[in-house]
mmCIF file of C-alpha atoms in Angstrom:
data_model
loop_
_atom_site.group_PDB
_atom_site.id
_atom_site.type_symbol
_atom_site.label_atom_id
_atom_site.label_comp_id
_atom_site.label_asym_id
_atom_site.label_seq_id
_atom_site.Cartn_x
_atom_site.Cartn_y
_atom_site.Cartn_z
ATOM 1 C CA UNK J 507 74.677 -128.159 31.696
ATOM 2 C CA UNK J 508 71.233 -128.921 30.325
ATOM 3 C CA UNK J 509 72.254 -127.548 26.914
ATOM 4 C CA UNK J 510 75.278 -129.830 26.879
ATOM 5 C CA UNK J 511 73.216 -132.809 27.991
ATOM 6 C CA UNK J 512 70.617 -132.224 25.274
ATOM 7 C CA UNK J 513 72.993 -131.408 22.421
ATOM 8 C CA UNK J 514 76.262 -133.227 23.089
ATOM 9 C CA UNK J 515 75.647 -136.005 20.575
ATOM 10 C CA UNK J 516 74.605 -133.551 17.887
ATOM 11 C CA UNK J 517 77.638 -131.354 18.473
ATOM 12 C CA UNK J 518 80.241 -134.118 18.541
ATOM 13 C CA UNK J 519 78.764 -136.359 15.870
ATOM 14 C CA UNK J 520 77.940 -133.324 13.722
ATOM 15 C CA UNK J 521 81.521 -132.104 13.954
ATOM 16 C CA UNK J 522 82.855 -135.560 13.111
ATOM 17 C CA UNK J 523 80.377 -135.881 10.256
ATOM 18 C CA UNK J 524 81.488 -132.529 8.857
ATOM 19 C CA UNK J 525 85.143 -133.556 9.183
ATOM 20 C CA UNK J 526 84.385 -136.811 7.398
ATOM 21 C CA UNK J 527 82.545 -135.006 4.588
ATOM 22 C CA UNK J 528 85.416 -132.554 4.075
ATOM 23 C CA UNK J 529 87.963 -135.361 4.152
ATOM 24 C CA UNK J 530 86.081 -137.442 1.573
ATOM 25 C CA UNK J 531 85.576 -134.449 -0.722
ATOM 26 C CA UNK J 532 89.290 -133.621 -0.614
ATOM 27 C CA UNK J 533 90.297 -137.260 -1.117
ATOM 28 C CA UNK J 534 88.093 -137.568 -4.200
ATOM 29 C CA UNK J 535 89.425 -134.270 -5.573
ATOM 30 C CA UNK J 536 93.031 -135.365 -5.028
ATOM 31 C CA UNK J 537 92.556 -138.820 -6.590
ATOM 32 C CA UNK J 538 90.930 -137.274 -9.656
ATOM 33 C CA UNK J 539 93.681 -134.668 -9.947
ATOM 34 C CA UNK J 540 96.532 -137.122 -9.468
ATOM 35 C CA UNK J 541 95.024 -139.443 -12.056
ATOM 36 C CA UNK J 542 94.940 -136.808 -14.787
ATOM 37 C CA UNK J 543 97.928 -134.587 -13.943
ATOM 38 C CA UNK J 544 100.315 -133.891 -16.822
ATOM 39 C CA UNK J 545 103.887 -134.058 -15.571
ATOM 40 C CA UNK J 546 105.232 -132.372 -18.705
ATOM 41 C CA UNK J 547 103.711 -129.024 -17.720
ATOM 42 C CA UNK J 548 106.029 -128.657 -14.720
ATOM 43 C CA UNK J 549 109.494 -127.170 -15.145
ATOM 44 C CA UNK J 550 110.575 -127.295 -11.514
ATOM 45 C CA UNK J 551 110.196 -130.088 -8.978
ATOM 46 C CA UNK J 552 109.052 -127.753 -6.217
ATOM 47 C CA UNK J 553 106.093 -126.457 -8.221
ATOM 48 C CA UNK J 554 105.232 -130.066 -8.999
ATOM 49 C CA UNK J 555 105.319 -130.967 -5.310
ATOM 50 C CA UNK J 556 103.205 -127.944 -4.400
ATOM 51 C CA UNK J 557 100.498 -128.946 -6.870
ATOM 52 C CA UNK J 558 100.610 -132.650 -6.013
ATOM 53 C CA UNK J 559 100.412 -132.177 -2.238
ATOM 54 C CA UNK J 560 97.633 -129.556 -2.214
ATOM 55 C CA UNK J 561 94.972 -130.426 0.436
ATOM 56 C CA UNK J 562 96.996 -133.313 1.882
ATOM 57 C CA UNK J 563 97.661 -131.300 5.038
ATOM 58 C CA UNK J 564 93.923 -130.922 5.635
ATOM 59 C CA UNK J 565 93.341 -134.665 5.169
ATOM 60 C CA UNK J 566 96.191 -135.421 7.567
ATOM 61 C CA UNK J 567 94.918 -132.891 10.104
ATOM 62 C CA UNK J 568 91.453 -134.445 10.056
ATOM 63 C CA UNK J 569 92.965 -137.883 10.555
ATOM 64 C CA UNK J 570 95.090 -136.636 13.422
ATOM 65 C CA UNK J 571 92.407 -134.635 15.212
ATOM 66 C CA UNK J 572 89.245 -136.732 14.782
ATOM 67 C CA UNK J 573 90.169 -139.027 17.714
ATOM 68 C CA UNK J 574 90.563 -135.963 19.917
ATOM 69 C CA UNK J 575 87.139 -134.667 18.951
ATOM 70 C CA UNK J 576 85.745 -138.116 19.812
ATOM 71 C CA UNK J 577 87.654 -138.147 23.089
ATOM 72 C CA UNK J 578 86.304 -134.708 23.943
ATOM 73 C CA UNK J 579 82.798 -136.050 23.332
ATOM 74 C CA UNK J 580 83.511 -139.002 25.599
ATOM 75 C CA UNK J 581 84.874 -136.823 28.399
ATOM 76 C CA UNK J 582 81.923 -134.445 28.156
ATOM 77 C CA UNK J 583 79.514 -137.408 28.073
ATOM 78 C CA UNK J 584 81.048 -138.827 31.238
ATOM 79 C CA UNK J 585 80.917 -135.382 32.829
ATOM 80 C CA UNK J 586 77.216 -135.096 32.001
ATOM 81 C CA UNK J 587 76.607 -138.611 33.365
ATOM 82 C CA UNK J 588 78.305 -137.823 36.666
ATOM 83 C CA UNK J 589 76.564 -134.462 36.890
ATOM 84 C CA UNK J 590 73.194 -136.130 36.370
ATOM 85 C CA UNK J 591 74.029 -138.732 39.016
ATOM 86 C CA UNK J 592 75.005 -136.004 41.449
ATOM 87 C CA UNK J 593 71.801 -134.086 40.852
ATOM 88 C CA UNK J 594 69.542 -137.099 41.289
ATOM 89 C CA UNK J 595 70.949 -138.291 44.575
ATOM 90 C CA UNK J 596 70.494 -141.940 43.560
ATOM 91 C CA UNK J 597 73.145 -144.156 42.104
ATOM 92 C CA UNK J 598 71.585 -146.483 39.574
ATOM 93 C CA UNK J 599 73.991 -148.824 37.842
ATOM 94 C CA UNK J 600 71.846 -149.003 34.712
ATOM 95 C CA UNK J 601 71.821 -145.237 34.291
ATOM 96 C CA UNK J 602 75.580 -145.045 34.815
ATOM 97 C CA UNK J 603 76.315 -147.785 32.292
ATOM 98 C CA UNK J 604 73.948 -146.295 29.731
ATOM 99 C CA UNK J 605 75.550 -142.862 30.110
ATOM 100 C CA UNK J 606 79.068 -144.270 29.796
ATOM 101 C CA UNK J 607 78.139 -146.394 26.779
ATOM 102 C CA UNK J 608 76.646 -143.382 25.036
ATOM 103 C CA UNK J 609 79.742 -141.356 25.863
ATOM 104 C CA UNK J 610 82.068 -143.975 24.392
ATOM 105 C CA UNK J 611 80.302 -143.866 21.042
ATOM 106 C CA UNK J 612 81.956 -140.494 20.478
ATOM 107 C CA UNK J 613 85.397 -142.093 20.689
ATOM 108 C CA UNK J 614 84.324 -144.830 18.298
ATOM 109 C CA UNK J 615 82.999 -142.228 15.853
ATOM 110 C CA UNK J 616 86.270 -140.302 16.074
ATOM 111 C CA UNK J 617 88.206 -143.427 15.207
ATOM 112 C CA UNK J 618 85.836 -144.199 12.330
ATOM 113 C CA UNK J 619 86.725 -140.828 10.836
ATOM 114 C CA UNK J 620 90.456 -140.932 11.639
ATOM 115 C CA UNK J 621 91.390 -144.386 10.393
ATOM 116 C CA UNK J 622 90.168 -143.938 6.801
ATOM 117 C CA UNK J 623 91.578 -140.398 6.714
ATOM 118 C CA UNK J 624 95.063 -141.610 7.590
ATOM 119 C CA UNK J 625 94.772 -144.514 5.141
ATOM 120 C CA UNK J 626 93.716 -142.158 2.337
ATOM 121 C CA UNK J 627 96.467 -139.727 3.276
ATOM 122 C CA UNK J 628 99.115 -142.443 3.108
ATOM 123 C CA UNK J 629 97.776 -143.698 -0.230
ATOM 124 C CA UNK J 630 97.764 -140.199 -1.690
ATOM 125 C CA UNK J 631 101.239 -139.506 -0.358
ATOM 126 C CA UNK J 632 102.494 -142.648 -2.099
ATOM 127 C CA UNK J 633 100.911 -141.479 -5.375
ATOM 128 C CA UNK J 634 102.695 -138.142 -4.954
ATOM 129 C CA UNK J 635 106.023 -139.920 -4.418
ATOM 130 C CA UNK J 636 105.504 -142.076 -7.519
ATOM 131 C CA UNK J 637 104.547 -139.101 -9.684
ATOM 132 C CA UNK J 638 107.509 -137.107 -8.402
ATOM 133 C CA UNK J 639 109.837 -140.017 -9.208
ATOM 134 C CA UNK J 640 108.304 -140.311 -12.706
ATOM 135 C CA UNK J 641 108.841 -136.582 -13.265
ATOM 136 C CA UNK J 642 112.453 -136.902 -12.133
ATOM 137 C CA UNK J 643 113.021 -139.911 -14.406
ATOM 138 C CA UNK J 644 111.443 -138.024 -17.302
ATOM 139 C CA UNK J 645 113.728 -135.030 -16.680
ATOM 140 C CA UNK J 646 116.799 -137.261 -16.372
ATOM 141 C CA UNK J 647 115.888 -138.950 -19.655
ATOM 142 C CA UNK J 648 115.717 -135.612 -21.455
ATOM 143 C CA UNK J 649 119.089 -134.478 -20.206
ATOM 144 C CA UNK J 650 120.879 -137.696 -21.172
#
């Protein structure tokens, strides 16, 4: 329990920081790719969709799971707080409130990672839909 007490913040915030870094790297890569993609090089709509949606699942997964990582940090922080209270034998309101406040920062950090991830995911998904529609319009124009 001492290991958890000493390293909980580093573990949870480190995990969320890593998730945030991966998400931002993939978002930047996708925006750069979608900005320069040549629709003429694709002969089939499914290959176009495969290339356009690459890495979107990872961005979505980070957005979906970051709150759970934060919640896990909060639950473990509360567990550590109650364990420490039980070991000390005294119930000090200040110590309880400080422990709970520190535990809740994990949930806030999880939300700070998840909200932008989902916003970026939705924006990228819209770009994919627009590019797919442009490809379809281009193909329809050639066949007419």
